Structures are given as structure tokens and as C-alpha cells.
Coordinates of C-alpha atoms in Angstrom, one line a residue:
X1 CA 0.0 0.0 0.0
X2 CA 1.2 3.5 -0.9
X3 CA -0.5 6.6 0.4
X4 CA 0.0 10.3 -0.6
X5 CA -0.7 12.6 2.3
X6 CA -0.7 16.4 2.3
X7 CA 1.1 17.0 5.7
X8 CA -0.2 20.3 7.2
X9 CA 2.1 22.9 8.7
X10 CA 3.2 22.1 12.3
X11 CA 2.4 18.4 12.2
X12 CA 5.1 15.8 13.0
X13 CA 5.5 13.1 10.3
X14 CA 5.2 10.3 13.0
X15 CA 2.3 8.9 14.9
X16 CA 3.4 9.7 18.4
X17 CA 5.1 12.6 20.2
X18 CA 6.6 12.4 23.7
X19 CA 7.3 16.1 24.0
X20 CA 5.4 18.3 26.4
X21 CA 3.0 19.7 25.4
X22 CA 2.5 17.1 22.7
X23 CA 2.4 18.3 19.1
X24 CA 0.0 17.3 16.3
X25 CA 1.0 14.0 14.7
X26 CA -0.1 11.7 11.8
X27 CA -2.3 9.9 14.3
X28 CA -5.0 12.6 14.0
X29 CA -5.7 12.1 10.3
X30 CA -7.5 8.7 10.0
X31 CA -4.7 7.1 7.9
X32 CA -4.9 3.4 7.2
X33 CA -3.4 1.1 9.9
X34 CA 0.2 -0.2 9.6
X35 CA 1.5 2.5 7.3
X36 CA 4.5 4.6 8.2
X37 CA 6.2 7.6 6.7
X38 CA 8.7 6.8 3.9
X39 CA 11.1 9.7 4.7
X40 CA 10.6 12.9 6.6
X41 CA 9.1 16.3 6.2
X42 CA 10.0 18.8 8.8
X43 CA 7.4 19.9 11.4
X44 CA 7.3 23.4 10.0
X45 CA 7.1 22.2 6.3
X46 CA 4.1 21.2 4.4
X47 CA 3.1 19.1 1.5
X48 CA 3.6 15.6 0.1
X49 CA 4.5 12.9 2.5
X50 CA 4.4 9.3 1.2
X51 CA 3.4 6.5 3.6
X52 CA 3.6 2.8 3.1
X53 CA 3.4 -0.6 4.7
X54 CA 6.1 -2.0 2.4
X55 CA 9.6 -1.7 3.8
X56 CA 11.3 -2.4 0.4
X57 CA 9.2 0.4 -1.3
X58 CA 10.1 2.8 1.6
X59 CA 13.8 2.0 1.0
X60 CA 13.5 2.6 -2.7
X61 CA 11.8 5.9 -2.1
X62 CA 14.1 7.2 0.5
X63 CA 17.6 5.7 0.1
X64 CA 20.0 8.4 -1.3
X65 CA 21.5 5.8 -3.6
X66 CA 18.2 5.8 -5.5
X67 CA 18.3 9.6 -5.9
X68 CA 14.5 10.2 -6.2
X69 CA 14.0 13.8 -7.2
X70 CA 12.1 15.8 -4.7
X71 CA 10.5 19.1 -5.8
X72 CA 9.7 21.9 -3.4
X73 CA 7.9 25.2 -3.8
X74 CA 9.8 27.6 -1.6
X75 CA 8.8 31.1 -0.6
X76 CA 11.9 33.1 0.2
X77 CA 12.5 36.5 1.7
X78 CA 14.0 38.8 -0.9
X79 CA 14.2 38.8 -4.7
X80 CA 16.6 36.2 -6.0
X81 CA 19.5 37.4 -8.2
X82 CA 20.9 35.3 -11.0
X83 CA 24.0 34.8 -8.9
X84 CA 22.0 33.4 -6.0
X85 CA 20.2 31.0 -8.3
X86 CA 23.4 30.0 -10.0
X87 CA 25.0 29.3 -6.5
X88 CA 22.1 27.0 -5.7
X89 CA 22.4 25.3 -9.1
X90 CA 26.0 24.6 -8.5
X91 CA 25.5 23.3 -4.9
X92 CA 26.4 25.3 -1.8
X93 CA 28.7 24.6 1.1
X94 CA 26.8 23.8 4.3
X95 CA 28.3 23.1 7.8
X96 CA 28.0 19.3 7.0
X97 CA 29.7 19.6 3.6
X98 CA 28.9 20.7 0.0
X99 CA 25.4 19.9 -1.4
X100 CA 24.8 18.3 -4.7
X101 CA 23.7 20.7 -7.5
X102 CA 19.9 21.3 -7.6
X103 CA 17.5 22.4 -10.3
X104 CA 16.0 25.8 -9.4
X105 CA 13.7 28.2 -11.2
X106 CA 12.0 31.4 -10.2
X107 CA 8.3 31.1 -10.3
X108 CA 6.4 34.1 -11.8
X109 CA 3.6 33.7 -9.4
X110 CA 2.9 31.8 -6.2
X111 CA 1.9 28.2 -6.8
X112 CA -1.8 27.3 -6.3
X113 CA -1.7 26.7 -2.6
X114 CA -4.1 26.7 0.3
X115 CA -3.8 29.5 2.9
X116 CA -1.3 28.5 5.7
X117 CA -2.5 28.5 9.3
X118 CA -0.9 30.6 10.8
X119 CA -0.1 32.7 7.7
X120 CA 3.4 33.7 6.8
X121 CA 4.2 37.0 8.2
X122 CA 3.7 39.7 5.6
X123 CA 6.2 42.7 5.6
X124 CA 5.4 45.6 3.3
X125 CA 9.0 46.7 3.1
X126 CA 10.5 43.2 2.4
X127 CA 9.7 41.6 -0.9
X128 CA 9.4 37.8 -1.3
X129 CA 9.5 35.4 -4.2
X130 CA 8.7 31.8 -5.0
X131 CA 11.2 29.2 -6.3
X132 CA 10.8 25.6 -7.5
X133 CA 13.8 23.6 -6.2
X134 CA 14.4 20.0 -7.1
X135 CA 17.0 18.0 -5.3
X136 CA 18.2 14.4 -5.2
X137 CA 19.5 14.2 -1.7
X138 CA 17.7 14.8 1.6
X139 CA 19.8 16.2 4.4
X140 CA 18.2 17.6 7.5
X141 CA 16.5 21.0 6.7
X142 CA 18.5 21.1 3.5
X143 CA 16.4 23.4 1.4
X144 CA 16.1 25.9 4.2
X145 CA 19.9 25.8 4.9
X146 CA 20.7 26.1 1.2
X147 CA 18.5 29.2 0.6
X148 CA 19.8 30.8 3.8
X149 CA 23.4 30.2 2.6
X150 CA 22.8 32.3 -0.5
X151 CA 21.0 35.0 1.4
X152 CA 17.4 34.0 0.8
X153 CA 15.8 32.9 4.0
X154 CA 12.9 30.4 3.6
X155 CA 9.5 31.7 4.7
X156 CA 7.3 28.7 3.5
X157 CA 8.3 25.3 2.2
X158 CA 5.9 22.9 0.4
X159 CA 7.0 19.6 -1.1
X160 CA 5.2 19.2 -4.4
X161 CA 6.5 15.8 -5.6
X162 CA 8.7 12.8 -4.9
X163 CA 9.8 11.0 -8.0
X164 CA 6.6 10.2 -10.0
X165 CA 4.3 11.0 -7.1
X166 CA 2.8 14.5 -6.9
X167 CA 0.7 16.3 -4.4
X168 CA -1.8 17.2 -7.1
X169 CA -5.1 18.5 -5.6
X170 CA -4.8 17.1 -2.1
X171 CA -5.7 19.7 0.6
X172 CA -3.9 19.8 4.0
X173 CA -4.8 16.7 6.0
X174 CA -6.2 14.8 3.0
X175 CA -4.7 11.5 1.7
X176 CA -5.3 9.1 -1.2
X177 CA -4.1 5.7 -2.1
X178 CA -1.6 5.5 -5.0
X179 CA -0.8 2.9 -7.6
X180 CA 2.7 1.5 -7.2

């Protein structure tokens, strides 16, 4: 079984949380029993999370050797310059080493997304922009760290696809079964 789930903002991509006070988890979304997340999506990120009951499939989806492309829509603070975009395309040096090059393009308009709750703070004097970033590795908070390294702090991060699987029209908290 393979499930596409639109993970809402401020939800853990696990079924339990031992922190105090407890945070929202996947347990609150009536997902089928015996599935678990194939990979991670940070608490403060949104979008496509794949869940499965098949360990081999989870491995194929998440193991870096398989290099599944993951596409993110990223709202950044500032207006990206060609030099900043080129730095991302070449890979940037993070504290845990250089990243692989990524595909990145500036989006002319915000992608068709749902309103975030709570909304991203709007600042009249600070412009923002949307990027589509596709990477093939998956380090901890990698997209956020990469955009910050080139001077474009991330305001909102939404995973749109993993390999052939896309978020499509799923709204936050909704899921659907996928064909493998």
C-alpha cells in the first residue's frame, strides 16, 4: 500500500510525540493502519508525504542511492538574483559539507496553494519570491539551509512531488491511495 498525504504545517511526520506539550502527529488524520512515513518532512514544512506498509518500497523511495527527485515550492525572503540562483544550481557549502547541485527556477507567481495557518508574516518593506527547487539528496533541513546560505531565508516550504508521485489537488490533512 502506498499513500500520498498532504502534511499540514506544524504536524510531525510520525504517529506519536513524547514532548510536552504534545504536538500534532499523523495519528490525527485517520490514515490506514500499519503504514509509516517513507522519509521525513519537517514539522514546519508542508506538502507531500508518502506513507507505506512496504519496507522495500520505503527504502527505494528514501535511500539516497536511488536519488529520487524531490520538488519543493519555496517562498523566500528577498528577490533572488541570477548569482544566488546559480549558486544553488552549483551546490552550496553547508556546515556538513557541500550539497549536490539542484535544479532551481524562479516562479512568476505563487503556486496554487491553500492558505497557511498561521499565515506567513507579511512585511510591506521586504519583498518575497517563490522558487521551485528539485534536489536528489535529503539532508536535515537542506532546502532551508541552502536558501539561507545564499541570502534568501525560507518563509514557507511545500513539497510538491517525490519521483513520479505528486501532491496534485490534495488539501492539507487529506490523503489518497496511489498505484505503485
